Structures are given as C-alpha cells and as structure tokens.
mmCIF file of C-alpha atoms in Angstrom:
data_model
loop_
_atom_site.group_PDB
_atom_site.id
_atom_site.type_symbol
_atom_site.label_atom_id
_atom_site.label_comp_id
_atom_site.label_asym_id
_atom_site.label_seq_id
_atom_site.Cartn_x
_atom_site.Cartn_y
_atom_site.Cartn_z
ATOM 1 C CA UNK A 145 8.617 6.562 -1.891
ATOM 2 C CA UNK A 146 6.311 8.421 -3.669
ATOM 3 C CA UNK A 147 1.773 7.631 -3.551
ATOM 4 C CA UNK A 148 1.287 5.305 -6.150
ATOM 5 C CA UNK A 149 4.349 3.525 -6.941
ATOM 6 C CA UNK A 150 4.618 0.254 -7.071
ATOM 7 C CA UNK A 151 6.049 -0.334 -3.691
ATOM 8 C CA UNK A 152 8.965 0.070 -1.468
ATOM 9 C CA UNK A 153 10.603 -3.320 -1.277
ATOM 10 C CA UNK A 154 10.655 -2.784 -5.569
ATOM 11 C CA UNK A 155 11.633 0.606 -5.148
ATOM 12 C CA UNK A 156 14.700 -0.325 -2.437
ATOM 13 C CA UNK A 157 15.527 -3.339 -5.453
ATOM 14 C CA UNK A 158 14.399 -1.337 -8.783
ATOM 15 C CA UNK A 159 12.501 -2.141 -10.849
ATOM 16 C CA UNK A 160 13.501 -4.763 -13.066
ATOM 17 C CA UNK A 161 13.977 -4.439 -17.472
ATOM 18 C CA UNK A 162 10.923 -5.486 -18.781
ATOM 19 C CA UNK A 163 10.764 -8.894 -20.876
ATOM 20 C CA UNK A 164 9.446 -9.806 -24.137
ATOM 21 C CA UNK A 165 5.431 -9.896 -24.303
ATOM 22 C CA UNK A 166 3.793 -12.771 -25.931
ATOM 23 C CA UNK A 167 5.115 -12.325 -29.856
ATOM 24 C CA UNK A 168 2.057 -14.928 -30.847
ATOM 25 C CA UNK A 169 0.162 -18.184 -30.603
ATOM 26 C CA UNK A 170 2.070 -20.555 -28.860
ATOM 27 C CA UNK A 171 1.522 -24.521 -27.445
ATOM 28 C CA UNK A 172 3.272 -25.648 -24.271
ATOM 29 C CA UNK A 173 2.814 -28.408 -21.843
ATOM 30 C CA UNK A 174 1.726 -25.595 -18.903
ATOM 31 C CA UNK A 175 0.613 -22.424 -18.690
ATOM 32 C CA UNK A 176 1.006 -20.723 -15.932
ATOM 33 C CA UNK A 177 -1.002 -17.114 -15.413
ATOM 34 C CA UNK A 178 0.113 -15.181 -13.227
ATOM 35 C CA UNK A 179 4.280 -14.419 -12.306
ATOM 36 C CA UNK A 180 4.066 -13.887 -8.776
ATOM 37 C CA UNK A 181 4.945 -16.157 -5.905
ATOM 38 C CA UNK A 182 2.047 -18.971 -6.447
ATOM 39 C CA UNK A 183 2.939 -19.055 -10.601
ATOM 40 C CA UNK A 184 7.082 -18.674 -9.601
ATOM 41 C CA UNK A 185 7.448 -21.557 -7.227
ATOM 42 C CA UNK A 186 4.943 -23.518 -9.210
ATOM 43 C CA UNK A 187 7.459 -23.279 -12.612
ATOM 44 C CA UNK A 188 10.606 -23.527 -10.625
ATOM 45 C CA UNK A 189 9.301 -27.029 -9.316
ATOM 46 C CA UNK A 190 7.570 -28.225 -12.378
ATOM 47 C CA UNK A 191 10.788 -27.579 -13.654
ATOM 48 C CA UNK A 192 13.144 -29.347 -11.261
ATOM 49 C CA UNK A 193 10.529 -32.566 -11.800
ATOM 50 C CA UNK A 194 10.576 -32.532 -15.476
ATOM 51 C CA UNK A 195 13.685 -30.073 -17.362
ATOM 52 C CA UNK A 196 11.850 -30.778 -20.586
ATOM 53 C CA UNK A 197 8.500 -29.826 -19.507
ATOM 54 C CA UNK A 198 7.155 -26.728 -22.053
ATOM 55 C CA UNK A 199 6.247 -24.170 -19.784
ATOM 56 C CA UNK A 200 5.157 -20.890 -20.380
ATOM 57 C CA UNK A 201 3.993 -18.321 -17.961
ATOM 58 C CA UNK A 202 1.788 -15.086 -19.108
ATOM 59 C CA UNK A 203 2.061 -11.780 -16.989
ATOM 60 C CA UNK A 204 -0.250 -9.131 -17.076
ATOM 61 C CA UNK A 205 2.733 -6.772 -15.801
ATOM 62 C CA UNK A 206 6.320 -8.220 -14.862
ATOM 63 C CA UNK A 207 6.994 -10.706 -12.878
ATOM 64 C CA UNK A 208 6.126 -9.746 -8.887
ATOM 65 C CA UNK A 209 4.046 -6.240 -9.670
ATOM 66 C CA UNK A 210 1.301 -7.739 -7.379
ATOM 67 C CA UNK A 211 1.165 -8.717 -3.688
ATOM 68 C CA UNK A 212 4.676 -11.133 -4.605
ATOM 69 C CA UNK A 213 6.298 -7.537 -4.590
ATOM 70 C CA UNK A 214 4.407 -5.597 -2.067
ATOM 71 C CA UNK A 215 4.262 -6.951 1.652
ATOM 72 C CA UNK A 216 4.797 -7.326 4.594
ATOM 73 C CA UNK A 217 8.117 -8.944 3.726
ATOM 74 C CA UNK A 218 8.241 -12.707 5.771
ATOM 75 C CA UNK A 219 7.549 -15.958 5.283
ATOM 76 C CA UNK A 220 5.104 -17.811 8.036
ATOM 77 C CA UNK A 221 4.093 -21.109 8.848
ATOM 78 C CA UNK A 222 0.759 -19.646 10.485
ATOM 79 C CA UNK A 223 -2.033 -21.272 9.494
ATOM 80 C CA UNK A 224 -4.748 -19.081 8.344
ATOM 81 C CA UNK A 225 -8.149 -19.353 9.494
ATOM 82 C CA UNK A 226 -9.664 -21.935 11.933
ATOM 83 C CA UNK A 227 -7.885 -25.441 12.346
ATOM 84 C CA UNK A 228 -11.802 -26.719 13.571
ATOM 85 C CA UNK A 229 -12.844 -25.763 9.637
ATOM 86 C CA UNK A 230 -9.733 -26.959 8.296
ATOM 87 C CA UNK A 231 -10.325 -30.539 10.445
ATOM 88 C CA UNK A 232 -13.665 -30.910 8.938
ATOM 89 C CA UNK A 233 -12.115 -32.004 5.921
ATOM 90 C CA UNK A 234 -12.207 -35.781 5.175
ATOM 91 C CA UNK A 235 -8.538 -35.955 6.344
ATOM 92 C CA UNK A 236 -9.506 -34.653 9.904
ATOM 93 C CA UNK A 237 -7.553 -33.695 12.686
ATOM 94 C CA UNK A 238 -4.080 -35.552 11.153
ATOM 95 C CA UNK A 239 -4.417 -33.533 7.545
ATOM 96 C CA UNK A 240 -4.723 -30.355 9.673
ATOM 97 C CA UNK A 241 -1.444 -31.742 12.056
ATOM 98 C CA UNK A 242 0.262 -32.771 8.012
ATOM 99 C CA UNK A 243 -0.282 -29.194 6.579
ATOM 100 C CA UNK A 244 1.216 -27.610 9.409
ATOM 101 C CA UNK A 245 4.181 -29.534 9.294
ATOM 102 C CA UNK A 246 4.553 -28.678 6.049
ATOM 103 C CA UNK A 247 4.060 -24.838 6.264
ATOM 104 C CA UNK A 248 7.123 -25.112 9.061
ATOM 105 C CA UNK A 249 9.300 -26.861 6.409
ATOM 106 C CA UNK A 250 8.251 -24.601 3.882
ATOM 107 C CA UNK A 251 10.213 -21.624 6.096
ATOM 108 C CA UNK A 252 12.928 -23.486 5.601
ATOM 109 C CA UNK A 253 12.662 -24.539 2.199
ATOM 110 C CA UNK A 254 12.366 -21.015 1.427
ATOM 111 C CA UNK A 255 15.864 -20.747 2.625
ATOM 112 C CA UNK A 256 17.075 -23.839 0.826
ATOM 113 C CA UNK A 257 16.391 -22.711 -2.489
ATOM 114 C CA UNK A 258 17.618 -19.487 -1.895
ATOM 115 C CA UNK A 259 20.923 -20.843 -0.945
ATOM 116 C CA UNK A 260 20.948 -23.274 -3.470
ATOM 117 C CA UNK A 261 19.832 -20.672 -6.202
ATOM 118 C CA UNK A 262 22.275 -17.709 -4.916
ATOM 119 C CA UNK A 263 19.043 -15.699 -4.510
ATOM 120 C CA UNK A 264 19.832 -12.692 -1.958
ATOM 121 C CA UNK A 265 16.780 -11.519 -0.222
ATOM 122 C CA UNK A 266 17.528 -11.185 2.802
ATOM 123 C CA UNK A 267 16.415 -14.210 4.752
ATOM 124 C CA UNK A 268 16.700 -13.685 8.297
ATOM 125 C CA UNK A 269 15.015 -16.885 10.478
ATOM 126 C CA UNK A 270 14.004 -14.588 13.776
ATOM 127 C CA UNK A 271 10.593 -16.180 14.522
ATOM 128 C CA UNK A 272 7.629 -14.274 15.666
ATOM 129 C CA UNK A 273 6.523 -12.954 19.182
ATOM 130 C CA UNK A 274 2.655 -12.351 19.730
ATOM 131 C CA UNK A 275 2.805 -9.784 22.436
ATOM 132 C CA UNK A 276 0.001 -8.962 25.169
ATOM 133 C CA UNK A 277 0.418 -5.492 26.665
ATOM 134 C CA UNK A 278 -2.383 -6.095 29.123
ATOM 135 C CA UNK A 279 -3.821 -8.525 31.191
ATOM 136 C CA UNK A 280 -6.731 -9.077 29.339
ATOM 137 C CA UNK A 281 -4.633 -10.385 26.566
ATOM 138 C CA UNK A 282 -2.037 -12.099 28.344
ATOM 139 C CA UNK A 283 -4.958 -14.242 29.509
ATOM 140 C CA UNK A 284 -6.163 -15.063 25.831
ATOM 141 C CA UNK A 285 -2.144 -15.651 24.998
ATOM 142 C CA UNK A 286 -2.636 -18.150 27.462
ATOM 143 C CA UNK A 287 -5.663 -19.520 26.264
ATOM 144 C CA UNK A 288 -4.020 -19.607 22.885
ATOM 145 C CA UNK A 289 -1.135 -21.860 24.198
ATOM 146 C CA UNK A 290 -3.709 -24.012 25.950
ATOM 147 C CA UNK A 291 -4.897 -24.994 22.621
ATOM 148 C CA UNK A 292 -2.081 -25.160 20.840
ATOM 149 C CA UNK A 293 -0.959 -27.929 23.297
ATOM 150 C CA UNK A 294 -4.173 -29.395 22.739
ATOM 151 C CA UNK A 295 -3.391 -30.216 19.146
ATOM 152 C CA UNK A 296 -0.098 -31.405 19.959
ATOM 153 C CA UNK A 297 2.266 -28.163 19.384
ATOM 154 C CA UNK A 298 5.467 -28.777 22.199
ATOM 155 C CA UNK A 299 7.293 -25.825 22.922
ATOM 156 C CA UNK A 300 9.431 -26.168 20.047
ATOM 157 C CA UNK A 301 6.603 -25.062 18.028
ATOM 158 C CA UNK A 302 5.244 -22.058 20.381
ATOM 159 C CA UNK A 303 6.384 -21.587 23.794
ATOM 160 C CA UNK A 304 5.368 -18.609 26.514
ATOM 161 C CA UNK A 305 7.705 -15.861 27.417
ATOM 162 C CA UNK A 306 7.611 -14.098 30.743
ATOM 163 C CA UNK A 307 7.437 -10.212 30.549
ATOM 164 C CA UNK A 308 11.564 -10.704 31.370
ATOM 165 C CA UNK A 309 12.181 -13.169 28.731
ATOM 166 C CA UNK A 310 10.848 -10.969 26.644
ATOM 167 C CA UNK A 311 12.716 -7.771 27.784
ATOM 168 C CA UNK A 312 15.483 -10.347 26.584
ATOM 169 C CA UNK A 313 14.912 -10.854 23.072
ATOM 170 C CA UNK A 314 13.658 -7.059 22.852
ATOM 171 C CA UNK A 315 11.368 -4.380 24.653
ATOM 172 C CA UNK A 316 8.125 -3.440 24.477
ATOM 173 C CA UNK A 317 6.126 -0.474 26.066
ATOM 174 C CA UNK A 318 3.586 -2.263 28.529
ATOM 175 C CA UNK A 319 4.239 -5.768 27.522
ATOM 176 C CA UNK A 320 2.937 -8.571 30.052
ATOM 177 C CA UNK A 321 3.927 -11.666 27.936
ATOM 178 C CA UNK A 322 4.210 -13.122 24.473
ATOM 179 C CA UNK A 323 3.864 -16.032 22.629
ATOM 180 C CA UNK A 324 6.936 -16.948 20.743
ATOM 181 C CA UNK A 325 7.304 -19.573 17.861
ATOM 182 C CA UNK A 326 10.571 -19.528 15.773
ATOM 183 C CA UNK A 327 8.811 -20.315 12.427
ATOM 184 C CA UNK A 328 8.837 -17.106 10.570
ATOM 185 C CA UNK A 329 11.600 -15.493 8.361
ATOM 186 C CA UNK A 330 12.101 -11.893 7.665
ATOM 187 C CA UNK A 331 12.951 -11.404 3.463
ATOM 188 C CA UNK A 332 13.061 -8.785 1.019
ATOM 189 C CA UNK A 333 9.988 -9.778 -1.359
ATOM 190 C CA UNK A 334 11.268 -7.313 -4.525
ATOM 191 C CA UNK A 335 14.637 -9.694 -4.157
ATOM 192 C CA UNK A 336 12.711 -12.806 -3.980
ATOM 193 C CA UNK A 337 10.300 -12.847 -6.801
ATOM 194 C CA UNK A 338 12.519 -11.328 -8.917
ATOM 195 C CA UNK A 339 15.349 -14.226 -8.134
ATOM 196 C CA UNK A 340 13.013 -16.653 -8.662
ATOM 197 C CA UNK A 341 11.867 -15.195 -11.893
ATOM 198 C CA UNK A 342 15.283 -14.960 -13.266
ATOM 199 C CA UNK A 343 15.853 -18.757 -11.886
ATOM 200 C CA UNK A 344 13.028 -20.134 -14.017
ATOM 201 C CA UNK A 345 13.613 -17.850 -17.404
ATOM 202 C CA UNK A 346 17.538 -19.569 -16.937
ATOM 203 C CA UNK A 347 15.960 -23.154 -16.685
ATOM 204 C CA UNK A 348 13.883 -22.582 -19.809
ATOM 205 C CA UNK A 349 10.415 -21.158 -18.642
ATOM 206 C CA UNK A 350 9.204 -18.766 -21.252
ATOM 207 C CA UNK A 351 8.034 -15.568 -19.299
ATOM 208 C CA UNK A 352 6.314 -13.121 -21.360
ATOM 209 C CA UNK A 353 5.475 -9.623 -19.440
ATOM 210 C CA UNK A 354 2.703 -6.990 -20.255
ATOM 211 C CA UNK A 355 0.703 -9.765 -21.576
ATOM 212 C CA UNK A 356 -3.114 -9.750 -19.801
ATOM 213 C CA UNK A 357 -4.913 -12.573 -20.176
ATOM 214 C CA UNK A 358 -8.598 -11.870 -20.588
ATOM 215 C CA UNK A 359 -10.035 -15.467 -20.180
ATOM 216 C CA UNK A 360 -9.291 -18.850 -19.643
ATOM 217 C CA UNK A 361 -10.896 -21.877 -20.970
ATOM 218 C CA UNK A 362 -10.179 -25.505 -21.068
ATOM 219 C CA UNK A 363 -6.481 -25.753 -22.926
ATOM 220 C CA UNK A 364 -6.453 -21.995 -23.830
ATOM 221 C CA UNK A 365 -5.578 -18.971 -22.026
ATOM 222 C CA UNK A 366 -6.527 -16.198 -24.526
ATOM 223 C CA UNK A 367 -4.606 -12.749 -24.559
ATOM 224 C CA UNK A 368 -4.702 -9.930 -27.363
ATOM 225 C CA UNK A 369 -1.776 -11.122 -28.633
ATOM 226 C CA UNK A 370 -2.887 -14.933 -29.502
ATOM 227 C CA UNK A 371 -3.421 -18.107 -27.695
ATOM 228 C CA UNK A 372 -1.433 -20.049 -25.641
ATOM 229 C CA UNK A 373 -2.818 -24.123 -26.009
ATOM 230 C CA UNK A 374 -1.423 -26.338 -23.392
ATOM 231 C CA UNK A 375 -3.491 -29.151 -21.725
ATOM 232 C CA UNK A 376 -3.026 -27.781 -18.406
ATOM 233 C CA UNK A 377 -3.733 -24.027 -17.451
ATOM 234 C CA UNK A 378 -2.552 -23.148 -14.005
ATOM 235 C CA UNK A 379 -4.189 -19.624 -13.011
ATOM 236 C CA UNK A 380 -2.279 -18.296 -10.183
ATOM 237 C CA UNK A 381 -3.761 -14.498 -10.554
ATOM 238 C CA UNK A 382 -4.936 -14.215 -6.829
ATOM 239 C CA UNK A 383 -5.772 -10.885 -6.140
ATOM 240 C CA UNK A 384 -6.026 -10.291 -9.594
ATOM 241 C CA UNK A 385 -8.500 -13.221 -10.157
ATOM 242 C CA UNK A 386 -11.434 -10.931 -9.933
ATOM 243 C CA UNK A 387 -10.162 -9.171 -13.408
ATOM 244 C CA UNK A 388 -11.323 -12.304 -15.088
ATOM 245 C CA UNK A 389 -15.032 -13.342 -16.705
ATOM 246 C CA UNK A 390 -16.466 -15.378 -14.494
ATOM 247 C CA UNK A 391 -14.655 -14.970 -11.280
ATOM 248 C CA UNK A 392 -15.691 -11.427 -10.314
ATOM 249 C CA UNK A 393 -16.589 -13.020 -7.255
ATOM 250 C CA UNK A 394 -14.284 -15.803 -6.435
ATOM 251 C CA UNK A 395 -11.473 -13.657 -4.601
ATOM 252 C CA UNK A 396 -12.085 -10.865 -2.480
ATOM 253 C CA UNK A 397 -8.327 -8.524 -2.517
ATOM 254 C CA UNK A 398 -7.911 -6.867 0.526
ATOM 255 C CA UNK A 399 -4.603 -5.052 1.411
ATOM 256 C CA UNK A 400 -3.177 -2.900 4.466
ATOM 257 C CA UNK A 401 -0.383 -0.090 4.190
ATOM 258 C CA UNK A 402 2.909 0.303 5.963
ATOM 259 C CA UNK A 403 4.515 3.243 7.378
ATOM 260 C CA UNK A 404 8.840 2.709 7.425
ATOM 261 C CA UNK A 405 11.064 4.492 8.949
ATOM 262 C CA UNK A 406 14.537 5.830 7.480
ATOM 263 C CA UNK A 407 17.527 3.794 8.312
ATOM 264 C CA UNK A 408 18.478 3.921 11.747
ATOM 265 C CA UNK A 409 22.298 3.647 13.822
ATOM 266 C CA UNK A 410 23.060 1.562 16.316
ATOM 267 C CA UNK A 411 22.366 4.048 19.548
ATOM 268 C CA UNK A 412 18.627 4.533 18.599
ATOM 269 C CA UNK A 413 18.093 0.556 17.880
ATOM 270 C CA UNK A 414 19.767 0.033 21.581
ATOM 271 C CA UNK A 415 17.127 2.970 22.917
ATOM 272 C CA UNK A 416 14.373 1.504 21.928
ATOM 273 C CA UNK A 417 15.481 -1.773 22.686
ATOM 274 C CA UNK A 418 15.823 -3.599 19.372
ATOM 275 C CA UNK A 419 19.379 -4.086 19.545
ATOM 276 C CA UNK A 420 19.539 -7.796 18.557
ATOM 277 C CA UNK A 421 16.794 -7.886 16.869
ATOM 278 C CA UNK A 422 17.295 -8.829 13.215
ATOM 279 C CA UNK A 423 14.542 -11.559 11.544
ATOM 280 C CA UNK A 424 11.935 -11.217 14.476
ATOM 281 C CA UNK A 425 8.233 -10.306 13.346
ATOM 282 C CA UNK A 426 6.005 -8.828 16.281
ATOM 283 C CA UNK A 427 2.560 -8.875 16.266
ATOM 284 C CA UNK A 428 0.269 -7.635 19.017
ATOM 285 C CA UNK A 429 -3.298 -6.704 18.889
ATOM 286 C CA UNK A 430 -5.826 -3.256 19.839
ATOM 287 C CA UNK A 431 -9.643 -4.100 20.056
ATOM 288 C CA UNK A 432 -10.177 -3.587 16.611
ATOM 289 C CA UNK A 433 -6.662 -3.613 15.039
ATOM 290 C CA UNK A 434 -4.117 -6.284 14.095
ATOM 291 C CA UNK A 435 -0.794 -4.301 13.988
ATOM 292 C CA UNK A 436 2.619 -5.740 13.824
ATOM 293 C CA UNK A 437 6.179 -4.056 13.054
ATOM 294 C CA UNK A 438 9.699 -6.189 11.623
ATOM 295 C CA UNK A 439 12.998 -4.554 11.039
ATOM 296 C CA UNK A 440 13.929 -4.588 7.615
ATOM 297 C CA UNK A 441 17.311 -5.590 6.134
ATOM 298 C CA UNK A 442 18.005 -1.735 5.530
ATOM 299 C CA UNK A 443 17.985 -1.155 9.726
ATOM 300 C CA UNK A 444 14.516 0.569 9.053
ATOM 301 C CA UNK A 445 11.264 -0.223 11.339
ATOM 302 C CA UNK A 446 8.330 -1.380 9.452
ATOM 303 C CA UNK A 447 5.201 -1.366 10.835
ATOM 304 C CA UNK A 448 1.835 -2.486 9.839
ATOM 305 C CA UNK A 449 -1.804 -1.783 11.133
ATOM 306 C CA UNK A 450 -4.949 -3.774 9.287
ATOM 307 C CA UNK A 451 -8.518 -3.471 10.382
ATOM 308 C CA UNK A 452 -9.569 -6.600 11.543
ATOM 309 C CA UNK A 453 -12.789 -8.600 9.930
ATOM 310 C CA UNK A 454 -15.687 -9.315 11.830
ATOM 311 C CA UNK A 455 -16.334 -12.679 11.849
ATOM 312 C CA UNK A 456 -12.415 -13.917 12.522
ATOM 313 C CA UNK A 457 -11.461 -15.360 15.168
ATOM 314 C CA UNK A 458 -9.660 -12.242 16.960
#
C-alpha cells in the first residue's frame, strides 16, 4: 500500500460505499459517537437487549477509519497495565481475578458472534507465545509465571515452554523459552468492523458517516448538520477524543507501524519454520523495544516494533 492510506487490512477488504450523513435534527434513545469497535459492539448489544431501542450512531468518517480498521489484527485477553493498580480498586484482588475472566471469554465471544452473524474475518484462535531469546529474559519469563501463579493463573491460562516445545509449535532464531497462553485470536480488523457495522444498520441502528461531532453536552451531541437529542450520549471516539472541547487532554493516541511481507508458499513458511503456524501472535522483547510478528490470513508475515514507555512495567 501506498504512505497515507488508510491502512492495509482496509485496503486487502476495500473500502466500503459510504452511508448517508446526518440529513438533520434527530431524537433517539442513544447516541453513540464514534463507529469503531467500542461504539459497534456497544449498538449491536444494546440492540440484542432492547430491538426497539432508538439508536443512532454519528461518524466523523465511516464506520472503522480509526484504530477499529488499522492494527495489529487480534483479539487478547491481556490485561493492560498493572493488576497491583487495577486491585486497588474497591473490588480488590477478586474484581481484578472477575475482569480477567471476562477478557478470556470475550476471545471467544468474539468468535460467537461472528459465527452467529456470518461475519468472515478471519478468526484464527492460535494463542500467543512471549519468547526469551536470552537468558536474561528467560529468567524474567520465569519470574512472570511465578506471579501469574501467584494470582491463581493454572497452566491452562499460561504455561512455560522449553526451548524444544517451542521448536514444536514454531522456530525462533536464539530462543531459550516462552511463555504460552492460548487466549488470543488472529482476525482481519477491515472484515470485522465492517461486519459488525453492516450487522447493526440491518437491526435498525441509524449510522450516519462523514458526520463530525464538534461537542457533546448533556442530551445533545451537536454536529454541523443539527442535533441529535437522546438522554444518553455514549462517546466512544478514543483516539479521536482529543478532537473534542474539553478533552484535549483526556486521551493521549499513540500508534506503531507494521512492515508485511507479500504472500508467501508453502517451502519458505517450512524454512523459516512457521509451517503450522496459523492464529499464533509472538511477542518478544529488545531493551527498549516491544516487537511482535502474526501471520496474516493472506500467508503474509506481519510484524510490529513499538518503542516502549518509560514508566511501564517492561
């Protein structure tokens, strides 16, 4: 693909006919802002509770031009940031065990409604393998697993691999051991968000495209076109938050790139020893890097590398 379009996965899908923008004032029940994954999901399940629940959604684009459409293309239960921060909340040690549980399920409810939906993006379950290639990192991967027992993960939730169990699954130059857990999913984003979108528009959610909203109030989300009144506005602008009056600094975006490869045959996937490798997302670390690398469902490498942020936990 070419600098500055939008991305590869919406390249690889195209991108989609736009929809109708906001024709004028309009009430609903909801309002969602935003038509990415967070304002997607969020109609498709306010719709499943209630079918005649008003909702309409407001994009500034169409539906998945942000970080929905452009990723790193799977779905993990790993939870970000420090469990210790997470367990100071008045729900402790068990809310922190609860939301874990249901990140794992929500792997596989990713899956559910994509079978139940006939969405096609490519869900592969494969897991993910944290990889030391030295032994100063094998013995922080085995730190890591002496604290995930510690809260209670068995080794259906993470378990160690053996430089040979490993060279099983697939190879890696210099690897000493990994850390394997089998909650992760490879997808297709572009295929996702744009199922999902089409999903909600056919159970009634009014998605309007190239329709910014420049501020939100109680009951109002205001746009050039009119204003949409609805007791509840949902914003679910993320990286886009910062656009808005008010919340310049609320969200910080950051973003990495990706470099693919073309499509690959079967002799140079057994060379370099990815063979059977299909939904599996690697990860391994550098002393300042976080870089990681998935095979995509077009037999192409993708691989990642993001500066990491002083201050996290590395």
């Amino acid at each position: 693909m070419r600098n500055g379009e939008v991305s590869y996965w919406w390249q690889a899908h195209g991108i989609p006919p736009r929809r109708p923008s906001l024709p004028g004032s309009a009430e609903a029940d909801v309002c969602i802002v935003g038509a990415g994954y967070t304002g997607l999901w969020t109609a498709y399940y306010l719709k499943r509770a209630d079918p005649g629940l008003r909702v309409v959604m407001l994009e500034a684009a169409f539906a998945g031009y942000g970080a929905s459409g452009r990723n790193g293309g799977w779905v993990t239960a790993g939870l970000p940031g420090s469990r210790a921060r997470y367990a100071a909340s008045p729900q402790g040690r068990n809310g922190v065990r609860e939301l874990e549980r249901q990140l794992r399920g929500t792997v596989d409810e990713v899956g559910r409604v994509c079978a139940a939906e006939g969405i096609d993006a490519g869900l592969v379950k494969g897991g993910t393998l944290t990889v030391a290639t030295s032994p100063a990192q094998d013995t922080r991967l085995r730190h890591q697993l002496e604290q995930e027992r510690s809260w209670g993960d068995d080794s259906e939730v993470v378990r160690y691999l053996t430089k040979e169990e490993l060279a099983e699954r697939m190879r890696v130059a210099g690897a000493v051991g990994a850390l394997y857990s089998p909650h992760c999913a490879r997808i297709q984003p572009a295929d996702l968000v744009a199922g999902l979108a089409d999903v909600v528009t056919r159970a009634g959610v009014l998605l309007y495209e190239a329709t910014p909203v420049t501020s939100i109030s109680a009951g109002r989300a205001r746009t050039a076109a009119g204003d949409v009144r609805a007791p509840y506005i949902l914003r679910c602008t993320e990286g886009f938050t910062a656009d808005l009056p008010g919340q310049h600094r609320t969200l910080l975006p950051m973003n990495s790139s990706m470099i693919i490869t073309g499509p690959l045959g079967d002799e140079a996937w057994k060379s370099i020893g990815w063979a059977g490798v299909r939904g599996l997302y690697v990860l391994y670390r550098t002393a300042d890097r976080l870089e990681s690398a998935r095979r995509s469902p077009r037999t192409s490498v993708l691989a990642r590398a993001g500066d990491l942020i002083s201050g996290l936990p590395h």
